[in-house]
Tab-separated table of C-alpha atoms in Angstrom:
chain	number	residue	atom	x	y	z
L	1	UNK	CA	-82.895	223.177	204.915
L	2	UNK	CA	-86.133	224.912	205.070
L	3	UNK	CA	-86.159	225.509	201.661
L	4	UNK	CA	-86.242	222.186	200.014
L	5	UNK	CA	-89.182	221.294	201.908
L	6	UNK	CA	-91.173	223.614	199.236
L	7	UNK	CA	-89.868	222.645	196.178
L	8	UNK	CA	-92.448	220.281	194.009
L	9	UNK	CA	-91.512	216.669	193.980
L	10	UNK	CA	-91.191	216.598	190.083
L	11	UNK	CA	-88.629	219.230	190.376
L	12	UNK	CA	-86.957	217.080	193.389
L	13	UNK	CA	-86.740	213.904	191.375
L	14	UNK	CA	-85.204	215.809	188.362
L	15	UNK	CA	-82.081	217.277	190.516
L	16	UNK	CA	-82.029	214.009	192.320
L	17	UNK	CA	-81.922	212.246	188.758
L	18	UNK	CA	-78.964	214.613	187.447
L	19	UNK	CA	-77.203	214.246	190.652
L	20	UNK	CA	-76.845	210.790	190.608
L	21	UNK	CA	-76.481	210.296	186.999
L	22	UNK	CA	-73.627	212.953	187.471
L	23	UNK	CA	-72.034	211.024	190.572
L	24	UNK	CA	-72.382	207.398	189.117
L	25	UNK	CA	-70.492	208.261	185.824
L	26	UNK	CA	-67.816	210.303	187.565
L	27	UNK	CA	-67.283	207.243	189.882
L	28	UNK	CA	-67.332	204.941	186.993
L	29	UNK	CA	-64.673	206.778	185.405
L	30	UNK	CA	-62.330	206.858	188.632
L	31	UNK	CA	-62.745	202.763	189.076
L	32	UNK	CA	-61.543	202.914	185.637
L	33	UNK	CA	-58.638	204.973	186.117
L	34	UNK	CA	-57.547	202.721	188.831
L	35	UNK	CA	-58.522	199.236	187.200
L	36	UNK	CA	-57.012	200.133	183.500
L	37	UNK	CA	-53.632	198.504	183.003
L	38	UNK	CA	-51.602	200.985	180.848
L	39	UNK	CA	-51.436	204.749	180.722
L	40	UNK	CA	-52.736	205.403	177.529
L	41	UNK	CA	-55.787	203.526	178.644
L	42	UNK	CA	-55.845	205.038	181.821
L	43	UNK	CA	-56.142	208.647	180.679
L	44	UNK	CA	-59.506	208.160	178.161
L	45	UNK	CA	-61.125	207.100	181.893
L	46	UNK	CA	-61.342	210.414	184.063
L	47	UNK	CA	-63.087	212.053	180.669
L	48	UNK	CA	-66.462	210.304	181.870
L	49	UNK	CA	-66.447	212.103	184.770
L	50	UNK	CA	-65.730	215.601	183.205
L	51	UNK	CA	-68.016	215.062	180.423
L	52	UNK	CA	-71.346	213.664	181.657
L	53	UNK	CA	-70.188	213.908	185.348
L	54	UNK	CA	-69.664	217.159	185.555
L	55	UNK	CA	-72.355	218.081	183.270
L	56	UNK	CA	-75.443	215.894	185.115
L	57	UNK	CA	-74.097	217.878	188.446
L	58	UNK	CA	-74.241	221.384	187.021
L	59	UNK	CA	-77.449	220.568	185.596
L	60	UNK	CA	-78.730	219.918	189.027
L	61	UNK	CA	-77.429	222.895	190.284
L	62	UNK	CA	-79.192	224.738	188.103
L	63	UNK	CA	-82.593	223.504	188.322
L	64	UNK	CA	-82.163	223.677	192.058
L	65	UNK	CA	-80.931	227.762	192.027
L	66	UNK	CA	-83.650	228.474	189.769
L	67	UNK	CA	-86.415	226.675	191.554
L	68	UNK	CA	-85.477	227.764	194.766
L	69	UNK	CA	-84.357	231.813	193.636
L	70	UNK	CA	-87.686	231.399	191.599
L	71	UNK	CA	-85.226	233.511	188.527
L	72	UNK	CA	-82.716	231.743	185.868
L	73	UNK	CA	-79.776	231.170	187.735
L	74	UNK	CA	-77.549	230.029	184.788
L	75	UNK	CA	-74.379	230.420	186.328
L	76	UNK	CA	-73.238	226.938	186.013
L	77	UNK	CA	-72.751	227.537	182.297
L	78	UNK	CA	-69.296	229.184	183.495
L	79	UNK	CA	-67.756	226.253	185.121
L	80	UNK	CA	-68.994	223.619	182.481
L	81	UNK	CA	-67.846	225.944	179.107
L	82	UNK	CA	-64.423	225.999	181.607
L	83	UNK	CA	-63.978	222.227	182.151
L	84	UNK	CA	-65.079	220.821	178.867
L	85	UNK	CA	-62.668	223.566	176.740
L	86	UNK	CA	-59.843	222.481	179.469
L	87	UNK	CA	-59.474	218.543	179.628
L	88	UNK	CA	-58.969	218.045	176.024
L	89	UNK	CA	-56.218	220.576	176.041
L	90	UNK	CA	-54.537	218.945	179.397
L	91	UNK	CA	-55.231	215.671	178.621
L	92	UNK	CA	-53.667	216.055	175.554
L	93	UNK	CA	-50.586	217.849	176.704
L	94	UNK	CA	-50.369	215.035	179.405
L	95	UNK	CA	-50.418	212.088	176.576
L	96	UNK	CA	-48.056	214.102	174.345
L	97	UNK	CA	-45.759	214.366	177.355
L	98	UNK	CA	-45.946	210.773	178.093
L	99	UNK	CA	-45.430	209.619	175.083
L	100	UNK	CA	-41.886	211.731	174.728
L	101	UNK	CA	-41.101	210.037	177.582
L	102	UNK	CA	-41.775	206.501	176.559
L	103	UNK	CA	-39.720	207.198	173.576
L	104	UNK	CA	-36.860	208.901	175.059
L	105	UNK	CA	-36.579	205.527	177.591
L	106	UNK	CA	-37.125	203.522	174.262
L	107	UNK	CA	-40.527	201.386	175.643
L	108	UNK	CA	-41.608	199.084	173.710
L	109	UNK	CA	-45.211	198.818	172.492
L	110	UNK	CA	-44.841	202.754	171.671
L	111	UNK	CA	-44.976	204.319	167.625
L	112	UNK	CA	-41.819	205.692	167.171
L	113	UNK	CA	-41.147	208.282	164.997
L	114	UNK	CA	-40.060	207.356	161.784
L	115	UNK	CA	-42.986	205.142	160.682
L	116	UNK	CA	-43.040	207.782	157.882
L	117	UNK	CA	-45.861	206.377	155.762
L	118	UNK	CA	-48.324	208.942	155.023
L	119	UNK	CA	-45.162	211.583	154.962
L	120	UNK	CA	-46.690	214.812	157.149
L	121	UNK	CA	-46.386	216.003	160.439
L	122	UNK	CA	-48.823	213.829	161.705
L	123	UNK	CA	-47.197	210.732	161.537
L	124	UNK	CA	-46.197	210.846	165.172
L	125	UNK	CA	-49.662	209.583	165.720
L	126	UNK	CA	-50.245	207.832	169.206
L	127	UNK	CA	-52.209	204.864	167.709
L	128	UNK	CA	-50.026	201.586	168.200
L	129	UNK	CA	-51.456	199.831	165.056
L	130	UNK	CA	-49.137	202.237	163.128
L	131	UNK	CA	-46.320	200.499	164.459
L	132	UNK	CA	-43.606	199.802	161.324
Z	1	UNK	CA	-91.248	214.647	200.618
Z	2	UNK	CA	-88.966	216.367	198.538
Z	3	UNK	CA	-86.714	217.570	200.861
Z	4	UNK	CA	-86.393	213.553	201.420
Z	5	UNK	CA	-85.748	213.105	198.202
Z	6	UNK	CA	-83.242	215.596	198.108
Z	7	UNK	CA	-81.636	214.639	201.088
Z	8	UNK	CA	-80.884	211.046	200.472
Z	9	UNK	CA	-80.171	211.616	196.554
Z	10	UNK	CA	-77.497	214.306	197.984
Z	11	UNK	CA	-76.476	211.512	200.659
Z	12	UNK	CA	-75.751	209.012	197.850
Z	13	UNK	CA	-74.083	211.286	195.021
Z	14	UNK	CA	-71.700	212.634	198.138
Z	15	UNK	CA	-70.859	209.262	199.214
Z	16	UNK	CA	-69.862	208.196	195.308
Z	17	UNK	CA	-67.861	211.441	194.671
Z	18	UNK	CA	-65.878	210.287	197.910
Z	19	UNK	CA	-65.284	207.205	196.519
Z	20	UNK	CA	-64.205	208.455	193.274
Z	21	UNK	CA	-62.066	210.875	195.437
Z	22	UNK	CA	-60.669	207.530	196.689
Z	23	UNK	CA	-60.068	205.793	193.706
Z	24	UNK	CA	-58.168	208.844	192.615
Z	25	UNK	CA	-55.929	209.032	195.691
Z	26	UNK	CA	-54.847	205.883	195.372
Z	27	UNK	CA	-53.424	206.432	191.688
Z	28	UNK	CA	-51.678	210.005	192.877
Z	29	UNK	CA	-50.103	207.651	195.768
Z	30	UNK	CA	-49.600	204.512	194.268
Z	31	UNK	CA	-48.981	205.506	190.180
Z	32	UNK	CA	-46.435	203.536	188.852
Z	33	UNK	CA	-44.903	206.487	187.167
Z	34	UNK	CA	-45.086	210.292	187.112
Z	35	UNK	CA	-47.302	210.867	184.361
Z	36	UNK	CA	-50.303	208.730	186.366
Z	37	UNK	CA	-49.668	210.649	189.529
Z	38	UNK	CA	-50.451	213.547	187.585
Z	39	UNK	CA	-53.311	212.321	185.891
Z	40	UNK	CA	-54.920	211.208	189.531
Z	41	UNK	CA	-54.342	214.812	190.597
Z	42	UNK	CA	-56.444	215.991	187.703
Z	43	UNK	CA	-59.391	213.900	188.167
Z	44	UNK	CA	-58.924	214.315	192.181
Z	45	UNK	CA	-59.658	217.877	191.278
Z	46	UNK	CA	-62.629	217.287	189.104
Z	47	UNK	CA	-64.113	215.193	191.421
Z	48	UNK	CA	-63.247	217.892	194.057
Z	49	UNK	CA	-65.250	220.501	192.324
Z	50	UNK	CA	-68.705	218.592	192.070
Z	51	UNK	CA	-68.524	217.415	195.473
Z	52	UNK	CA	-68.431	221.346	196.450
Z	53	UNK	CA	-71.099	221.599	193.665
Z	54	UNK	CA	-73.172	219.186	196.190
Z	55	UNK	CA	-72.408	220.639	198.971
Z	56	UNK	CA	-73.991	223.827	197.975
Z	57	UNK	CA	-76.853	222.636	196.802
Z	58	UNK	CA	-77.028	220.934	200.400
Z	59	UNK	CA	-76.373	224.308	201.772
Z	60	UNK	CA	-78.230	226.612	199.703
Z	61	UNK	CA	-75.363	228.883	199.147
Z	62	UNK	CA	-73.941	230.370	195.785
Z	63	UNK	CA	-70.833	230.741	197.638
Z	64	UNK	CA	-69.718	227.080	196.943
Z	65	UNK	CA	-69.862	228.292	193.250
Z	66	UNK	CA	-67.412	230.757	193.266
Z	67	UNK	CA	-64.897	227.848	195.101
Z	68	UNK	CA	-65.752	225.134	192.489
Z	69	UNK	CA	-64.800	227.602	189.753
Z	70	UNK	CA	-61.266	228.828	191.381
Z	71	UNK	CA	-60.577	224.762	191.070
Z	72	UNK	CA	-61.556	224.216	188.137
Z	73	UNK	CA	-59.376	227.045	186.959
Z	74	UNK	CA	-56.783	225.465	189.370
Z	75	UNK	CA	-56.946	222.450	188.211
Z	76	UNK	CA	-56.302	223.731	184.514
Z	77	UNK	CA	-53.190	225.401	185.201
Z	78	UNK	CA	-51.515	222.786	187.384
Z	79	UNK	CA	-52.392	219.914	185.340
Z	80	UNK	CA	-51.051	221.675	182.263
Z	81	UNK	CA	-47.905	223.150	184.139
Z	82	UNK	CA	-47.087	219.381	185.199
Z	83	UNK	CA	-47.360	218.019	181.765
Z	84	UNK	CA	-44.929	220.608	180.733
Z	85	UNK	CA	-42.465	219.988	183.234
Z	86	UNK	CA	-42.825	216.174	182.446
Z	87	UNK	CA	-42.111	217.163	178.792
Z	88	UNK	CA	-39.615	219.570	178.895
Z	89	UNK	CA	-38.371	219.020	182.513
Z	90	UNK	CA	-38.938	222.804	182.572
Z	91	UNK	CA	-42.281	225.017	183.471
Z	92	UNK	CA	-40.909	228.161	182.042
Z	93	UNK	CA	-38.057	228.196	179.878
């Protein structure tokens, strides 16, 4: 821990600033996937955490490896291009999955599939106002 | 001074992540159905990652880098296996 006694105390309070910023909204967003009632609200929660979360911690982790290497250590940039291309593509997968299932059990309070207004493939759209 | 600084803002962001770990856990154990177990799992590994984020800034190793990204990748390709075998009842057909 020697080295974070010589780092200056603006560039302290800026990775202390990111870190918490990062860790408050990523808890925020796991109270509110436990506290939501239904899936569908349940799975817009965790996206806090891997949007601003994840991004105020790699931030911090980058102004801390380039203060304390005293070079551009950038390599952060990897992990946050990898999470924020990745959670829309799972979370999506995951709602699409859930919401075969819902239909093939027939819950209620789910669009089916023949609402059949607007007449293209999108009308399997997950918003429950388009109920017919 | 800064090292205090650092210390206790590290102290505080570790003990959130935990509870967000915790928060998590409880909806992979306790989901009502499949599809929130999964979804607990994901964010338990998100919230995995930047807590080994933290701990290398605590430890002033790159090598905690190289483990956040394997779980992150991890993370990826179970999440998205498990909403296929939700869907299809199937990984690889």
């Amino acid at each position: 821990m020697t080295e974070l006694a010589e780092l200056p105390p603006w560039a302290a309070l800026l990775i202390a600033f990111f870190l918490l910023l990062g860790a408050s909204l990523t808890l925020l967003g796991c109270i509110g996937l436990l506290r939501f009632k239904t899936f569908y609200q349940r799975v817009h929660a965790p996206t806090l955490g891997t949007t601003w979360g994840a991004g105020g911690i790699l931030i911090a982790s980058m102004i801390f490896f380039s203060m304390v290497q005293s070079r551009p250590v950038l390599h952060e940039i990897l992990i946050s291009v990898m999470v924020f291309v990745t959670t829309p593509v799972t979370l999506m997968l995951l709602a699409r999955a859930t919401l075969y299932r819902d239909r093939a059990e027939g819950m209620s309070g789910v669009p089916s599939l023949d609402t059949g207004s607007t007449g293209d493939e999108a009308t399997d759209s997950t918003y429950p106002t388009q109920r017919s | 001074m800064s090292a205090i600084i650092l210390v206790l803002a590290l102290a505080v962001a570790q003990l959130m992540l935990l509870a967000a770990m915790g928060c998590c856990l409880y909806r992979l154990i306790r989901g009502p159905r499949a599809q929130d177990r999964v979804l607990g799992l994901d964010a338990l590994y998100v919230c995995a990652m930047l807590l080994l984020l933290t701990l290398g800034i605590r430890s002033d190793s790159t090598v905690f880098f190289e483990m956040a990204l394997v779980i992150a990748l991890l993370g990826f390709v179970s999440t998205a296996a498990l909403a296929k075998f939700l869907m299809r009842g199937e990984v690889i057909e």
